[in-house]
Short mmCIF file of C-alpha atoms in Angstrom, two decimals:
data_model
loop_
_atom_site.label_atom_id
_atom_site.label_comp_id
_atom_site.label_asym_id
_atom_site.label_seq_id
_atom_site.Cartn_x
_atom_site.Cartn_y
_atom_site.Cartn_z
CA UNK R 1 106.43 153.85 92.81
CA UNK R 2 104.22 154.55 96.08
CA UNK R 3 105.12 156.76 98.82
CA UNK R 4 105.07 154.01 100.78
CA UNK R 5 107.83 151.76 98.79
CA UNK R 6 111.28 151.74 99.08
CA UNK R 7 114.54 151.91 96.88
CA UNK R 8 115.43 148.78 96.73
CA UNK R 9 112.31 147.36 95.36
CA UNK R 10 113.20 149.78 92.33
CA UNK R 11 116.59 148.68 92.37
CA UNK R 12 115.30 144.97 91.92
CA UNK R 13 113.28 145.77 89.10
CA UNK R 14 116.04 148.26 87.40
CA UNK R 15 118.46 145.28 87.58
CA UNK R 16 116.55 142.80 85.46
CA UNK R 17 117.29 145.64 82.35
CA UNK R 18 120.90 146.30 83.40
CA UNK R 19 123.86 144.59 82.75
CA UNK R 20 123.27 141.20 83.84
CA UNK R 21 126.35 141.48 86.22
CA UNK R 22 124.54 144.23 88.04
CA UNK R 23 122.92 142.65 91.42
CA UNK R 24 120.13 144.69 92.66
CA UNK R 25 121.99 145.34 95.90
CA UNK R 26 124.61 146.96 94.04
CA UNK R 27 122.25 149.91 92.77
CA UNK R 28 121.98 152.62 94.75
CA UNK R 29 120.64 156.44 94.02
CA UNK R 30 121.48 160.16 94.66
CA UNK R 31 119.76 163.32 94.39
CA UNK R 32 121.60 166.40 93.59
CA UNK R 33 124.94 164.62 94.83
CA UNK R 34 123.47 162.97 98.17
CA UNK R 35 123.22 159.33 98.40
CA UNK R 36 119.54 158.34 99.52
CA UNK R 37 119.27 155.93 102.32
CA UNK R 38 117.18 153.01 100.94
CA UNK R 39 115.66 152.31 104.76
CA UNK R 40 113.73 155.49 104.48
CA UNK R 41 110.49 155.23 102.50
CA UNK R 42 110.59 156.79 99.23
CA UNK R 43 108.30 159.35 100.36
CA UNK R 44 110.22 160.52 103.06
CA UNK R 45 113.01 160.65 100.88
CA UNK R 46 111.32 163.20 98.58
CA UNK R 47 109.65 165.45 101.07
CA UNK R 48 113.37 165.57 102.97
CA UNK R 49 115.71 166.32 99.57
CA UNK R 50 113.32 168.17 97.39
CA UNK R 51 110.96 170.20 99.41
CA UNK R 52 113.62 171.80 101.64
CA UNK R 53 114.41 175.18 99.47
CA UNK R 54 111.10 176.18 96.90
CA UNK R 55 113.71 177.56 94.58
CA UNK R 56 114.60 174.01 93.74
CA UNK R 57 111.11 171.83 93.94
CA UNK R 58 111.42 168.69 91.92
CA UNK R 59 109.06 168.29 89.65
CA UNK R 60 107.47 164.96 89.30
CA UNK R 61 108.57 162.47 87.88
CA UNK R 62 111.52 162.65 90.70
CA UNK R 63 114.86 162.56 88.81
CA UNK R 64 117.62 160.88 90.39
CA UNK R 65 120.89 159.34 89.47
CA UNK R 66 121.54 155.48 89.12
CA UNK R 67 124.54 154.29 89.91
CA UNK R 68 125.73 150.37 89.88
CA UNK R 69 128.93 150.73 91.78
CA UNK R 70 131.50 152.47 94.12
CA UNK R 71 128.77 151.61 96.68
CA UNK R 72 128.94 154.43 99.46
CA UNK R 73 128.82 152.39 101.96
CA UNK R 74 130.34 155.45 104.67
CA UNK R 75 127.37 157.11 104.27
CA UNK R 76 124.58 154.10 103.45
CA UNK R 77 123.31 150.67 105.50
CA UNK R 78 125.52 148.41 103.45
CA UNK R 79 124.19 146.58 100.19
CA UNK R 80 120.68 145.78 100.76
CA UNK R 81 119.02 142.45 99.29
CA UNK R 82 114.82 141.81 99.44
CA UNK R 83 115.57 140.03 102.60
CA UNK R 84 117.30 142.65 104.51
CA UNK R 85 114.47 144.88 103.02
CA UNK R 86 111.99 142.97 104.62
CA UNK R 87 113.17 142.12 107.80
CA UNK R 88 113.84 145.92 108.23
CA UNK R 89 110.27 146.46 107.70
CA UNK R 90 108.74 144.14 110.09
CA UNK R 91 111.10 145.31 112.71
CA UNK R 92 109.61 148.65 112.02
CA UNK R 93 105.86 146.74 112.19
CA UNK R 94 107.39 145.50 115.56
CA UNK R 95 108.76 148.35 117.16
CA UNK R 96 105.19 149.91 116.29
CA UNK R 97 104.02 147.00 118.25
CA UNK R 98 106.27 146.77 121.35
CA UNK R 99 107.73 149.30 123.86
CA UNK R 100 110.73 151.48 123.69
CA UNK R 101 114.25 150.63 125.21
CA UNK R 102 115.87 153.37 127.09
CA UNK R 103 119.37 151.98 125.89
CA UNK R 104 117.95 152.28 121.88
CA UNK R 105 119.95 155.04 120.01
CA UNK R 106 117.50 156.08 117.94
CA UNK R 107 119.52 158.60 115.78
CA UNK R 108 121.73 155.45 115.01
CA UNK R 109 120.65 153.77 111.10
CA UNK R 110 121.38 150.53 112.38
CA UNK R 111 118.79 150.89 114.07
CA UNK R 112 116.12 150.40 111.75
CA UNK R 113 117.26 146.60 111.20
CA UNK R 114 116.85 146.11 115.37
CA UNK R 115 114.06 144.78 117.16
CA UNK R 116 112.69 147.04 119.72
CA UNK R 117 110.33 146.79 122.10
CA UNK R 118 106.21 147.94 122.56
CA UNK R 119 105.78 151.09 120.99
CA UNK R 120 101.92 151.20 120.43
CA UNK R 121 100.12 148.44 122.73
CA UNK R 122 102.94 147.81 124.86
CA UNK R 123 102.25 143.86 123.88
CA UNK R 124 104.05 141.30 121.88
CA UNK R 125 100.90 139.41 120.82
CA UNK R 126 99.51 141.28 117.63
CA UNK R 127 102.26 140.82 116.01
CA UNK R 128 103.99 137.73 117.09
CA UNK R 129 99.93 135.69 116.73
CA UNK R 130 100.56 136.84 112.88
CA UNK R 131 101.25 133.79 111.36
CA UNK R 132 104.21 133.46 108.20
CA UNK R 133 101.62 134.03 105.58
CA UNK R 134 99.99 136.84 107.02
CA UNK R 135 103.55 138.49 107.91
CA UNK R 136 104.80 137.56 104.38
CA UNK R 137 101.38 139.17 102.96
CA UNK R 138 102.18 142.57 104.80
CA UNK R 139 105.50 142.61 103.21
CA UNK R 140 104.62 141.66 99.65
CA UNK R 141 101.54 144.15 99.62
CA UNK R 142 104.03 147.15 100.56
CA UNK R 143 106.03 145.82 97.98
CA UNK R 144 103.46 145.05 95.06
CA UNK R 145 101.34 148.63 96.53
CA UNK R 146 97.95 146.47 97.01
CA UNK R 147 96.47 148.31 99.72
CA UNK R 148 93.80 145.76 100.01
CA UNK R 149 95.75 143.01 100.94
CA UNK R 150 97.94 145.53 103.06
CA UNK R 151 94.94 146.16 104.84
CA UNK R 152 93.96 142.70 105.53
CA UNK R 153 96.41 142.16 108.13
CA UNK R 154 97.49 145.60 109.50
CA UNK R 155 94.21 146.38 110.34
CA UNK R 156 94.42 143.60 113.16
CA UNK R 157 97.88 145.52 114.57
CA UNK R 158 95.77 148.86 114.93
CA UNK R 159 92.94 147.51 116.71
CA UNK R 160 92.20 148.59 120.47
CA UNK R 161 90.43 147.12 123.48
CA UNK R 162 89.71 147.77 126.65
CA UNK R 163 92.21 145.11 127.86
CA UNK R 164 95.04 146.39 125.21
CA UNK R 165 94.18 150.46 124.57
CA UNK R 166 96.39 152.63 122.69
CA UNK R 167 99.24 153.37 124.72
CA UNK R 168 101.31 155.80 122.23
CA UNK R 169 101.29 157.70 118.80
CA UNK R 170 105.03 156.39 117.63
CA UNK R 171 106.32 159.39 115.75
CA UNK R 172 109.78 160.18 113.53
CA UNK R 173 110.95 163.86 113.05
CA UNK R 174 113.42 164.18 109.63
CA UNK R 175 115.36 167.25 109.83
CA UNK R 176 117.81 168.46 106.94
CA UNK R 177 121.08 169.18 106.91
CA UNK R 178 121.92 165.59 107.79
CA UNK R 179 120.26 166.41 111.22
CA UNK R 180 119.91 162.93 113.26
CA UNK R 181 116.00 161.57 113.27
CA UNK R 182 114.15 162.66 116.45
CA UNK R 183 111.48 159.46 117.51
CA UNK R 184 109.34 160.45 119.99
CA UNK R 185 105.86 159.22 121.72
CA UNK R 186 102.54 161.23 122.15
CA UNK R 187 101.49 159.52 125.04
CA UNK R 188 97.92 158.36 124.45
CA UNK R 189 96.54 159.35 127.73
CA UNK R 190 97.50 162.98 126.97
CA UNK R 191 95.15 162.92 123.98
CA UNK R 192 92.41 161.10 126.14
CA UNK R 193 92.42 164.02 128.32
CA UNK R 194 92.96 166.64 125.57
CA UNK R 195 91.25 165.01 121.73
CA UNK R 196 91.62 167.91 119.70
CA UNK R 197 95.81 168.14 120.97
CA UNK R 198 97.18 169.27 117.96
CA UNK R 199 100.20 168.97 115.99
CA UNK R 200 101.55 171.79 116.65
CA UNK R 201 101.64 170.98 120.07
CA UNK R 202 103.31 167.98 119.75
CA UNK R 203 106.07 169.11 117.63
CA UNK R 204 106.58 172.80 119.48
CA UNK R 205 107.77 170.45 122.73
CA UNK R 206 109.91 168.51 120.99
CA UNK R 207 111.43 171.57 118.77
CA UNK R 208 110.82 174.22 120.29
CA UNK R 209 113.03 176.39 118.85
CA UNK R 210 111.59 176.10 114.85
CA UNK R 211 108.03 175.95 116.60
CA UNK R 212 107.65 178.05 119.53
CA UNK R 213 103.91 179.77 120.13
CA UNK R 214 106.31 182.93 120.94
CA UNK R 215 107.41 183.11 117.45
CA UNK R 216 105.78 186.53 115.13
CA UNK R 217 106.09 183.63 112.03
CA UNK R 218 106.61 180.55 111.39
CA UNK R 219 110.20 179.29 110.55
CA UNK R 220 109.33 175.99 109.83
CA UNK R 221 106.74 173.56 108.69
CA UNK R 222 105.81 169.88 109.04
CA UNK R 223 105.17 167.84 106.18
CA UNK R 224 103.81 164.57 105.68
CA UNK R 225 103.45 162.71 102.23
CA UNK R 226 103.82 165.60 100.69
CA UNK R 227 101.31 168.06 102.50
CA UNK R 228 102.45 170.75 104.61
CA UNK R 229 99.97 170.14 107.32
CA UNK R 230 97.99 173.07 109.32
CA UNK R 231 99.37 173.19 113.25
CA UNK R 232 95.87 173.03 114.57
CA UNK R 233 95.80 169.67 112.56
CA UNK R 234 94.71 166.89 115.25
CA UNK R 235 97.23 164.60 116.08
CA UNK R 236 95.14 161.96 116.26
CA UNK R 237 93.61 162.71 113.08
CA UNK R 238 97.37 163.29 111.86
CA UNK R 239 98.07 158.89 113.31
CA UNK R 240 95.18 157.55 112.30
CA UNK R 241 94.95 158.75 108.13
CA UNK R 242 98.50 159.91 107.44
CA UNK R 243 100.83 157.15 109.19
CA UNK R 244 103.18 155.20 107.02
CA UNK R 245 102.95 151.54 105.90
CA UNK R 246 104.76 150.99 108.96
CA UNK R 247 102.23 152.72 111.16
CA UNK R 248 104.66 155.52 112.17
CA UNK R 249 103.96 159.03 111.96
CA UNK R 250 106.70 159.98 109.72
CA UNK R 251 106.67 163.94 109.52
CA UNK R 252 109.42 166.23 107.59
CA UNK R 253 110.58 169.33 108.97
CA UNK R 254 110.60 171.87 106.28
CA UNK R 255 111.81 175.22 105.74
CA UNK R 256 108.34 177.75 105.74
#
């Protein structure tokens, strides 16, 4: 499975050799005892549970644990089907797109499944002039990993102007210990006036605790798909190669 994927697209194709009373939106997965939520791309979901203490590194394959009922749904978005999936997705596409509400609780995992407002253009048009087919390609490239066809139509999202510049770097902080995600924007006009602003930069503001320039060592490091990335690492470098299917800047915090 990609990085990029998500549970329930394994869950769907795990069903179809289970019992044939098993619906795909029963299945659900743990790691070590902790339900995984199946919003979160897979992986996020590896860098967060299996990178956080060195003595226990999973070794790929990723072994986790199937289960086809007792659905925890205290702790887990309630039964997920393909169109859920989806529409989960594009919201993320469209909160990308559009700009943040000051009333959105972000650390809430509802909402993943809302529609926000511009993140990345501050405009509703890139995304709303995407017609059903192109918006139905997006979904079934993530889902079938043909970056190609992916690429196709996300390519037009990304694009800047000088009538529709880049307004913000959307960004998500995952923390462990069941910490609430931190979202956050790098305001573009602070990299205009500073290119090489660097990661580290970015995150010591926002945590400045785990990443303080005061500190003798680091504490803590930021990983994305799977790299534990330098602090002098360009953000904009960082947003433009490393961002997520759904052009966010997905970055776990990780025990040094």
């Amino acid at each position: 499975m990609s990085r990029c994927s998500y549970l329930p697209l394994l869950a769907q194709q795990l069903s179809s050799v289970l019992d044939a009373t098993v619906e795909p939106g029963d299945i659900w997965f743990d790691f070590r005892g902790e339900p995984l939520r199946w919003h979160y791309p897979i992986g996020i979901l590896y860098d967060l549970h299996s990178l956080q203490d060195s003595k226990v590194n999973s070794p790929l394959p990723w072994s986790l644990t199937v289960h086809t009922q007792n659905f925890p749904t205290e702790k887990l978005l309630r039964r997920p089907s393909m169109e859920t999936v989806q529409d989960m997705f594009m919201s993320m596409i469209k909160e990308v797109q559009y700009s943040v509400l000051p009333e959105t609780d972000y650390n809430s995992d509802e909402y993943v499944k809302e529609k926000a407002d511009f993140l990345r253009h501050g405009t509703t048009k890139r995304v709303m002039n995407l017609s059903k087919r192109d918006q139905t390609q997006l979904w079934e490239s993530v889902a079938s990993d043909k970056f190609d066809d992916y690429w196709n139509v996300n390519k037009r999202l990304l694009e800047t102007t000088a009538s529709q510049p880049l307004r913000n770097i959307p960004l998500r902080l995952y923390l462990p210990e069941q910490c609430p995600v931190i979202q956050e924007l790098v305001p573009a006009d602070e990299i205009v006036s500073d290119p090489a602003r660097s990661l580290g930069e970015v995150v010591s503001k926002i945590l400045p605790d785990l990443f303080s320039p005061t500190l003798t060592e680091n504490i803590a490091i930021p990983v994305i798909h799977g790299i534990s990335l330098p602090l002098d690492t360009p953000i904009i470098w960082a947003a433009e190669n490393l961002s997520f299917a759904d052009n966010f800047l997905h970055i776990v915090i990780s025990k040094a």
